[in-house]
Amino acid sequence: MELNIAILPGDGIGPEVTAEAVKVLKAIGLAFEHTFNFKYGLVGAAAIDKKNDPLPQETIALCKDTDAVLFGAIGDTAYDRDPDAKVRPEQGLLGIRKALELHTNIRPVIAYDDLLTKSSLKVKQIKDTNILIYRELTGGIYFGDRNLSEDGTIASDVCEYHRYEIERIAHAAFKAAQSRKHKITLVDKANVLETSRLWRRVVKDLAKQYPDVDLNFLYIDNAAVELIMNPKQFDVILTENMFGDILSEEASVIVGSIGLLASASIGDTFAMFEPIHGACSNVKNKGVANPIASILSAAMLLDHFNLSDEAALIREAVDKSLKLHITTPDLNTKYDNITTSKVGDFIEDFINNPEETNLNFTNIHLGQSTII
Ligand code: IPM
Ligand code: MG
């Protein structure tokens, strides 16, 4: 298969982690005889610096002209500190999501057996957690009208949803549940918000088409507690844009590090794959950024094109890296010399040589031996 992939490294640790995902995709291309062509574009603070625009037209054109987009990270502390900044890096990411109409964001939350003790939660609480969060990505308060009164004392952000926006992501979530544990939990604030009541009505109507899926409802405040108290009760969580942003970041506590959470953002025509973490500018270029979220996002990209053996091999390599503690310091308590690129090298090696022994892998990646 030939795929043209737009690479938007973005800001902070984005370029470092994306480089490892590209390394891994190249290895997959060689191993399975696919041609992946990578085309780079500017977005975020990096684009503001060079083009004075967080989302230059040529970046949108590049994304529309390729088969898929792999996105790094966005954000810069300089802008975070300035509430008056008119141009912000985040406008780049939100702008792409809107321009490509990437309405359905899928965020898997999986508790890896080898990482159970890394979570600050109890092992018995989190073991076997496997959740898919379906986060609506192009509507709601993220994209409603914003207003600040002239005297700067009153501000508003409108949260608006249309029936069709709820229906399209809900269909996707129901279909996903059908191939999993047949359970959906709609998270909302229907006791207060009109938009949430619309979500409930629409999703309840739709549920009639999926009689084999059990539909549940939870208020967001309650869901925030249930998600960490008893995450195993969830299968597919369906929710609107901002609730999904918050819940998915909270869910990273279950997994052990936000550096592990990947996502797919799917529209009717385009698709983008992005780690859920931000730019973490404070650790930029230190070699400590965890590339696994980006690498697993690349695996989701391959799944999107039905390259499921290829995606499975990446996941196997990631599992192996976790088992052998070839991981960055956010997870590692065993070795202190594993950098971002070493994790990528390990996964690349595994793809080239999946039969190799654990001992040889460990020795090589700790630089202790050349016994292969
Ligand atoms: C995410 C991020 C973004 C969001 C930010 C960077 C705009 O937090 O993808 O979860 O809020 O959607
Ligand atoms: Mg977020």
GROMACS .gro file of C-alpha atoms and ligand atoms in nm:
model
  385
    1MET     CA    1   0.000   0.000   0.000
    2GLU     CA    2   0.114   0.356  -0.064
    3LEU     CA    3   0.018   0.626   0.184
    4ASN     CA    4   0.098   0.994   0.191
    5ILE     CA    5   0.114   1.105   0.552
    6ALA     CA    6   0.124   1.469   0.663
    7ILE     CA    7   0.347   1.511   0.967
    8LEU     CA    8   0.271   1.812   1.186
    9PRO     CA    9   0.523   1.797   1.471
   10GLY     CA   10   0.404   2.124   1.630
   11ASP     CA   11   0.550   2.251   1.956
   12GLY     CA   12   0.735   2.145   2.269
   13ILE     CA   13   0.800   1.772   2.275
   14GLY     CA   14   0.588   1.727   1.958
   15PRO     CA   15   0.887   1.709   1.719
   16GLU     CA   16   1.076   1.458   1.937
   17VAL     CA   17   0.792   1.214   1.987
   18THR     CA   18   0.673   1.243   1.627
   19ALA     CA   19   1.023   1.161   1.502
   20GLU     CA   20   1.001   0.829   1.686
   21ALA     CA   21   0.657   0.753   1.540
   22VAL     CA   22   0.796   0.824   1.191
   23LYS     CA   23   1.092   0.593   1.267
   24VAL     CA   24   0.844   0.320   1.361
   25LEU     CA   25   0.627   0.376   1.054
   26LYS     CA   26   0.937   0.353   0.832
   27ALA     CA   27   1.024   0.021   0.994
   28ILE     CA   28   0.670  -0.105   0.932
   29GLY     CA   29   0.690   0.015   0.572
   30LEU     CA   30   1.008  -0.187   0.517
   31ALA     CA   31   0.887  -0.497   0.700
   32PHE     CA   32   0.552  -0.513   0.520
   33GLU     CA   33   0.658  -0.359   0.187
   34HIS     CA   34   0.445  -0.047   0.204
   35THR     CA   35   0.547   0.294   0.076
   36PHE     CA   36   0.485   0.568   0.328
   37ASN     CA   37   0.566   0.918   0.208
   38PHE     CA   38   0.603   1.179   0.481
   39LYS     CA   39   0.531   1.546   0.415
   40TYR     CA   40   0.599   1.798   0.688
   41GLY     CA   41   0.392   2.104   0.779
   42LEU     CA   42   0.396   2.386   1.032
   43VAL     CA   43   0.138   2.435   1.306
   44GLY     CA   44   0.106   2.602   1.646
   45ALA     CA   45   0.371   2.824   1.804
   46ALA     CA   46   0.623   2.690   1.550
   47ALA     CA   47   0.400   2.829   1.271
   48ILE     CA   48   0.342   3.158   1.455
   49ASP     CA   49   0.720   3.204   1.478
   50LYS     CA   50   0.779   3.138   1.109
   51LYS     CA   51   0.454   3.249   0.944
   52ASN     CA   52   0.278   3.462   1.202
   53ASP     CA   53  -0.015   3.223   1.181
   54PRO     CA   54  -0.083   2.913   1.399
   55LEU     CA   55  -0.244   2.740   1.100
   56PRO     CA   56  -0.104   2.856   0.765
   57GLN     CA   57  -0.316   2.787   0.456
   58GLU     CA   58  -0.044   2.563   0.314
   59THR     CA   59  -0.071   2.337   0.621
   60ILE     CA   60  -0.444   2.291   0.566
   61ALA     CA   61  -0.379   2.227   0.197
   62LEU     CA   62  -0.111   1.971   0.285
   63CYS     CA   63  -0.347   1.788   0.522
   64LYS     CA   64  -0.625   1.782   0.264
   65ASP     CA   65  -0.386   1.656   0.001
   66THR     CA   66  -0.257   1.358   0.202
   67ASP     CA   67  -0.423   1.035   0.318
   68ALA     CA   68  -0.379   1.099   0.690
   69VAL     CA   69  -0.222   1.338   0.937
   70LEU     CA   70   0.008   1.253   1.227
   71PHE     CA   71   0.003   1.536   1.476
   72GLY     CA   72   0.260   1.603   1.750
   73ALA     CA   73   0.168   1.849   2.022
   74ILE     CA   74   0.067   2.209   2.060
   75GLY     CA   75   0.117   2.492   2.308
   76ASP     CA   76   0.384   2.719   2.449
   77THR     CA   77   0.427   2.852   2.800
   78ALA     CA   78   0.480   3.206   2.670
   79TYR     CA   79   0.119   3.208   2.548
   80ASP     CA   80  -0.014   3.022   2.853
   81ARG     CA   81   0.106   3.306   3.072
   82ASP     CA   82  -0.063   3.575   2.865
   83PRO     CA   83  -0.444   3.577   2.882
   84ASP     CA   84  -0.448   3.875   2.644
   85ALA     CA   85  -0.270   3.700   2.356
   86LYS     CA   86  -0.493   3.726   2.048
   87VAL     CA   87  -0.307   3.465   1.849
   88ARG     CA   88  -0.256   3.130   2.027
   89PRO     CA   89  -0.086   2.805   1.924
   90GLU     CA   90  -0.400   2.605   2.021
   91GLN     CA   91  -0.590   2.783   1.743
   92GLY     CA   92  -0.376   2.575   1.507
   93LEU     CA   93  -0.500   2.245   1.646
   94LEU     CA   94  -0.862   2.355   1.681
   95GLY     CA   95  -0.845   2.503   1.330
   96ILE     CA   96  -0.727   2.175   1.177
   97ARG     CA   97  -0.993   1.975   1.359
   98LYS     CA   98  -1.253   2.213   1.218
   99ALA     CA   99  -1.105   2.247   0.869
  100LEU     CA  100  -1.087   1.869   0.828
  101GLU     CA  101  -1.418   1.818   1.014
  102LEU     CA  102  -1.264   1.561   1.247
  103HIS     CA  103  -1.575   1.519   1.456
  104THR     CA  104  -1.510   1.186   1.623
  105ASN     CA  105  -1.215   1.156   1.857
  106ILE     CA  106  -1.140   0.808   1.989
  107ARG     CA  107  -0.919   0.774   2.297
  108PRO     CA  108  -0.840   0.422   2.420
  109VAL     CA  109  -0.762   0.386   2.791
  110ILE     CA  110  -0.593   0.054   2.863
  111ALA     CA  111  -0.435  -0.050   3.191
  112TYR     CA  112  -0.122  -0.244   3.089
  113ASP     CA  113  -0.046  -0.534   3.323
  114ASP     CA  114   0.319  -0.430   3.335
  115LEU     CA  115   0.235  -0.081   3.450
  116LEU     CA  116  -0.030  -0.144   3.712
  117THR     CA  117   0.198  -0.037   3.995
  118LYS     CA  118   0.289   0.290   3.818
  119SER     CA  119  -0.060   0.426   3.869
  120SER     CA  120  -0.132   0.608   4.190
  121LEU     CA  121  -0.453   0.403   4.205
  122LYS     CA  122  -0.478   0.055   4.355
  123VAL     CA  123  -0.385  -0.236   4.132
  124LYS     CA  124  -0.708  -0.427   4.200
  125GLN     CA  125  -0.906  -0.115   4.112
  126ILE     CA  126  -0.752  -0.069   3.768
  127LYS     CA  127  -0.644  -0.415   3.648
  128ASP     CA  128  -0.817  -0.511   3.320
  129THR     CA  129  -0.947  -0.161   3.253
  130ASN     CA  130  -1.017  -0.119   2.884
  131ILE     CA  131  -1.221   0.186   2.787
  132LEU     CA  132  -1.280   0.366   2.459
  133ILE     CA  133  -1.364   0.731   2.505
  134TYR     CA  134  -1.561   0.881   2.217
  135ARG     CA  135  -1.513   1.256   2.245
  136GLU     CA  136  -1.704   1.488   2.012
  137LEU     CA  137  -1.433   1.711   1.865
  138THR     CA  138  -1.571   1.987   1.645
  139GLY     CA  139  -1.863   2.129   1.839
  140GLY     CA  140  -1.972   2.249   2.180
  141ILE     CA  141  -1.811   2.520   2.387
  142TYR     CA  142  -1.478   2.484   2.202
  143PHE     CA  143  -1.633   2.629   1.888
  144GLY     CA  144  -1.923   2.847   2.004
  145ASP     CA  145  -1.922   3.227   1.992
  146ARG     CA  146  -1.693   3.393   2.243
  147ASN     CA  147  -1.745   3.735   2.378
  148LEU     CA  148  -1.576   3.982   2.608
  149SER     CA  149  -1.757   4.303   2.698
  150GLU     CA  150  -1.588   4.627   2.604
  151ASP     CA  151  -1.502   4.710   2.961
  152GLY     CA  152  -1.351   4.362   3.000
  153THR     CA  153  -1.573   4.261   3.293
  154ILE     CA  154  -1.811   4.010   3.129
  155ALA     CA  155  -1.714   3.710   2.919
  156SER     CA  156  -1.913   3.430   2.759
  157ASP     CA  157  -1.851   3.111   2.558
  158VAL     CA  158  -2.151   2.959   2.387
  159CYS     CA  159  -2.201   2.582   2.395
  160GLU     CA  160  -2.414   2.472   2.101
  161TYR     CA  161  -2.492   2.128   1.958
  162HIS     CA  162  -2.696   2.021   1.660
  163ARG     CA  163  -2.874   1.688   1.639
  164TYR     CA  164  -2.661   1.574   1.342
  165GLU     CA  165  -2.341   1.640   1.533
  166ILE     CA  166  -2.455   1.410   1.812
  167GLU     CA  167  -2.591   1.145   1.577
  168ARG     CA  168  -2.273   1.093   1.376
  169ILE     CA  169  -2.046   1.033   1.675
  170ALA     CA  170  -2.313   0.833   1.857
  171HIS     CA  171  -2.347   0.592   1.563
  172ALA     CA  172  -1.970   0.541   1.566
  173ALA     CA  173  -1.972   0.481   1.942
  174PHE     CA  174  -2.260   0.230   1.924
  175LYS     CA  175  -2.083   0.040   1.645
  176ALA     CA  176  -1.765   0.029   1.852
  177ALA     CA  177  -1.959  -0.102   2.152
  178GLN     CA  178  -2.105  -0.379   1.935
  179SER     CA  179  -1.757  -0.516   1.876
  180ARG     CA  180  -1.665  -0.483   2.245
  181LYS     CA  181  -1.864  -0.537   2.565
  182HIS     CA  182  -2.189  -0.391   2.428
  183LYS     CA  183  -2.207  -0.109   2.678
  184ILE     CA  184  -2.217   0.269   2.630
  185THR     CA  185  -2.214   0.532   2.899
  186LEU     CA  186  -2.325   0.877   2.789
  187VAL     CA  187  -2.158   1.135   3.011
  188ASP     CA  188  -2.332   1.471   3.035
  189LYS     CA  189  -2.476   1.731   3.269
  190ALA     CA  190  -2.841   1.682   3.177
  191ASN     CA  191  -2.958   1.799   3.518
  192VAL     CA  192  -2.839   2.149   3.424
  193LEU     CA  193  -2.753   2.194   3.057
  194GLU     CA  194  -2.995   2.209   2.764
  195THR     CA  195  -2.723   2.075   2.529
  196SER     CA  196  -2.688   1.770   2.754
  197ARG     CA  197  -3.062   1.709   2.743
  198LEU     CA  198  -3.044   1.718   2.364
  199TRP     CA  199  -2.758   1.464   2.375
  200ARG     CA  200  -2.971   1.235   2.594
  201ARG     CA  201  -3.274   1.260   2.369
  202VAL     CA  202  -3.080   1.196   2.050
  203VAL     CA  203  -2.872   0.912   2.191
  204LYS     CA  204  -3.178   0.744   2.343
  205ASP     CA  205  -3.354   0.760   2.004
  206LEU     CA  206  -3.052   0.614   1.829
  207ALA     CA  207  -3.015   0.335   2.084
  208LYS     CA  208  -3.330   0.174   1.938
  209GLN     CA  209  -3.120   0.085   1.632
  210TYR     CA  210  -2.869  -0.096   1.854
  211PRO     CA  211  -3.079  -0.321   2.078
  212ASP     CA  212  -2.774  -0.533   2.165
  213VAL     CA  213  -2.599  -0.235   2.328
  214ASP     CA  214  -2.675  -0.141   2.685
  215LEU     CA  215  -2.704   0.240   2.719
  216ASN     CA  216  -2.627   0.409   3.053
  217PHE     CA  217  -2.618   0.772   3.162
  218LEU     CA  218  -2.386   0.945   3.405
  219TYR     CA  219  -2.344   1.306   3.505
  220ILE     CA  220  -1.996   1.440   3.443
  221ASP     CA  221  -1.923   1.514   3.809
  222ASN     CA  222  -2.020   1.161   3.906
  223ALA     CA  223  -1.835   1.017   3.605
  224ALA     CA  224  -1.516   1.193   3.717
  225VAL     CA  225  -1.533   0.996   4.042
  226GLU     CA  226  -1.649   0.663   3.895
  227LEU     CA  227  -1.374   0.672   3.634
  228ILE     CA  228  -1.101   0.644   3.892
  229MET     CA  229  -1.292   0.458   4.165
  230ASN     CA  230  -1.418   0.180   3.941
  231PRO     CA  231  -1.289   0.220   3.583
  232LYS     CA  232  -1.363  -0.145   3.494
  233GLN     CA  233  -1.737  -0.073   3.480
  234PHE     CA  234  -1.687   0.124   3.156
  235ASP     CA  235  -1.670  -0.004   2.801
  236VAL     CA  236  -1.743   0.286   2.562
  237ILE     CA  237  -1.782   0.635   2.706
  238LEU     CA  238  -1.958   0.881   2.478
  239THR     CA  239  -1.942   1.250   2.555
  240GLU     CA  240  -1.923   1.605   2.426
  241ASN     CA  241  -1.607   1.800   2.352
  242MET     CA  242  -1.501   1.954   2.681
  243PHE     CA  243  -1.616   1.672   2.909
  244GLY     CA  244  -1.418   1.434   2.686
  245ASP     CA  245  -1.108   1.651   2.710
  246ILE     CA  246  -1.118   1.645   3.088
  247LEU     CA  247  -1.219   1.282   3.137
  248SER     CA  248  -0.956   1.149   2.897
  249GLU     CA  249  -0.679   1.339   3.071
  250GLU     CA  250  -0.806   1.212   3.407
  251ALA     CA  251  -0.806   0.859   3.266
  252SER     CA  252  -0.430   0.881   3.211
  253VAL     CA  253  -0.393   0.828   3.588
  254ILE     CA  254  -0.528   0.475   3.537
  255VAL     CA  255  -0.270   0.401   3.270
  256GLY     CA  256   0.024   0.539   3.464
  257SER     CA  257   0.137   0.823   3.236
  258ILE     CA  258  -0.030   1.062   2.999
  259GLY     CA  259   0.262   0.984   2.770
  260LEU     CA  260   0.090   0.658   2.675
  261LEU     CA  261  -0.249   0.781   2.552
  262ALA     CA  262  -0.304   0.790   2.180
  263SER     CA  263  -0.603   0.907   1.981
  264ALA     CA  264  -0.766   0.900   1.641
  265SER     CA  265  -0.969   1.195   1.514
  266ILE     CA  266  -1.196   1.081   1.236
  267GLY     CA  267  -1.416   1.277   0.999
  268ASP     CA  268  -1.619   1.176   0.695
  269THR     CA  269  -1.329   1.253   0.461
  270PHE     CA  270  -1.011   1.305   0.664
  271ALA     CA  271  -0.838   1.148   0.962
  272MET     CA  272  -0.573   1.268   1.203
  273PHE     CA  273  -0.386   1.079   1.471
  274GLU     CA  274  -0.259   1.257   1.779
  275PRO     CA  275  -0.130   1.184   2.128
  276ILE     CA  276  -0.361   1.328   2.391
  277HIS     CA  277  -0.078   1.497   2.579
  278GLY     CA  278   0.023   1.856   2.522
  279ALA     CA  279   0.355   2.020   2.437
  280CYS     CA  280   0.518   1.988   2.785
  281SER     CA  281   0.757   2.265   2.683
  282ASN     CA  282   0.940   2.240   3.017
  283VAL     CA  283   1.093   1.906   2.916
  284LYS     CA  284   1.141   1.981   2.548
  285ASN     CA  285   1.468   1.855   2.393
  286LYS     CA  286   1.576   1.677   2.709
  287GLY     CA  287   1.527   1.328   2.568
  288VAL     CA  288   1.276   1.241   2.841
  289ALA     CA  289   0.950   1.274   2.649
  290ASN     CA  290   0.760   0.948   2.621
  291PRO     CA  291   0.711   0.870   2.249
  292ILE     CA  292   0.465   0.585   2.305
  293ALA     CA  293   0.148   0.796   2.273
  294SER     CA  294   0.271   0.914   1.934
  295ILE     CA  295   0.379   0.564   1.831
  296LEU     CA  296   0.042   0.421   1.934
  297SER     CA  297  -0.127   0.702   1.741
  298ALA     CA  298   0.067   0.578   1.437
  299ALA     CA  299  -0.072   0.230   1.510
  300MET     CA  300  -0.424   0.376   1.509
  301LEU     CA  301  -0.340   0.535   1.173
  302LEU     CA  302  -0.249   0.193   1.034
  303ASP     CA  303  -0.570   0.043   1.174
  304HIS     CA  304  -0.764   0.314   0.995
  305PHE     CA  305  -0.632   0.179   0.665
  306ASN     CA  306  -0.706  -0.179   0.774
  307LEU     CA  307  -0.337  -0.254   0.820
  308SER     CA  308  -0.422  -0.447   1.134
  309ASP     CA  309  -0.126  -0.688   1.137
  310GLU     CA  310   0.105  -0.389   1.112
  311ALA     CA  311  -0.073  -0.207   1.394
  312ALA     CA  312  -0.072  -0.523   1.605
  313LEU     CA  313   0.304  -0.556   1.563
  314ILE     CA  314   0.355  -0.199   1.687
  315ARG     CA  315   0.138  -0.275   1.991
  316GLU     CA  316   0.331  -0.592   2.056
  317ALA     CA  317   0.656  -0.394   2.042
  318VAL     CA  318   0.515  -0.135   2.283
  319ASP     CA  319   0.405  -0.412   2.524
  320LYS     CA  320   0.753  -0.559   2.506
  321SER     CA  321   0.920  -0.224   2.576
  322LEU     CA  322   0.700  -0.185   2.884
  323LYS     CA  323   0.774  -0.538   2.999
  324LEU     CA  324   1.150  -0.488   2.964
  325HIS     CA  325   1.141  -0.138   3.119
  326ILE     CA  326   1.274   0.020   2.801
  327THR     CA  327   1.073   0.331   2.885
  328THR     CA  328   1.127   0.698   2.954
  329PRO     CA  329   1.159   0.836   3.310
  330ASP     CA  330   0.786   0.911   3.350
  331LEU     CA  331   0.745   0.531   3.384
  332ASN     CA  332   1.084   0.397   3.454
  333THR     CA  333   1.206   0.306   3.794
  334LYS     CA  334   1.455   0.044   3.682
  335TYR     CA  335   1.689   0.216   3.436
  336ASP     CA  336   1.765   0.585   3.422
  337ASN     CA  337   1.933   0.603   3.083
  338ILE     CA  338   1.640   0.537   2.849
  339THR     CA  339   1.578   0.836   2.625
  340THR     CA  340   1.295   0.917   2.386
  341SER     CA  341   1.495   0.794   2.088
  342LYS     CA  342   1.604   0.474   2.266
  343VAL     CA  343   1.241   0.378   2.310
  344GLY     CA  344   1.188   0.439   1.938
  345ASP     CA  345   1.503   0.240   1.853
  346PHE     CA  346   1.381  -0.050   2.063
  347ILE     CA  347   1.042  -0.056   1.894
  348GLU     CA  348   1.206  -0.030   1.552
  349ASP     CA  349   1.437  -0.322   1.642
  350PHE     CA  350   1.147  -0.531   1.762
  351ILE     CA  351   0.963  -0.474   1.435
  352ASN     CA  352   1.272  -0.583   1.243
  353ASN     CA  353   1.335  -0.876   1.469
  354PRO     CA  354   1.028  -0.981   1.670
  355GLU     CA  355   1.173  -1.324   1.754
  356GLU     CA  356   1.474  -1.187   1.939
  357THR     CA  357   1.512  -1.285   2.304
  358ASN     CA  358   1.423  -1.055   2.590
  359LEU     CA  359   1.777  -1.078   2.722
  360ASN     CA  360   1.937  -0.967   2.397
  361PHE     CA  361   1.691  -0.681   2.363
  362THR     CA  362   1.758  -0.562   2.713
  363ASN     CA  363   2.135  -0.586   2.679
  364ILE     CA  364   2.145  -0.406   2.350
  365HIS     CA  365   1.920  -0.124   2.457
  366LEU     CA  366   2.102  -0.072   2.780
  367GLY     CA  367   2.425  -0.059   2.584
  368GLN     CA  368   2.563  -0.349   2.786
  369SER     CA  369   2.642  -0.606   2.524
  370THR     CA  370   2.651  -0.686   2.156
  371ILE     CA  371   2.561  -1.049   2.187
  372ILE     CA  372   2.320  -1.049   1.892
  373IPM     C1  373  -0.637   1.773   2.376
  373IPM     C2  374  -0.578   1.904   2.415
  373IPM     C3  375  -0.640   2.017   2.331
  373IPM     C4  376  -0.789   2.018   2.359
  373IPM     C5  377  -0.578   2.156   2.354
  373IPM     C6  378  -0.429   2.156   2.333
  373IPM     C7  379  -0.643   2.261   2.271
  373IPM     O1  380  -0.594   1.927   2.551
  373IPM     O2  381  -0.627   1.735   2.258
  373IPM     O3  382  -0.694   1.707   2.463
  373IPM     O4  383  -0.832   2.079   2.456
  373IPM     O5  384  -0.862   1.955   2.284
  374MG      MG  385  -0.671   1.765   2.658
   0.00000   0.00000   0.00000
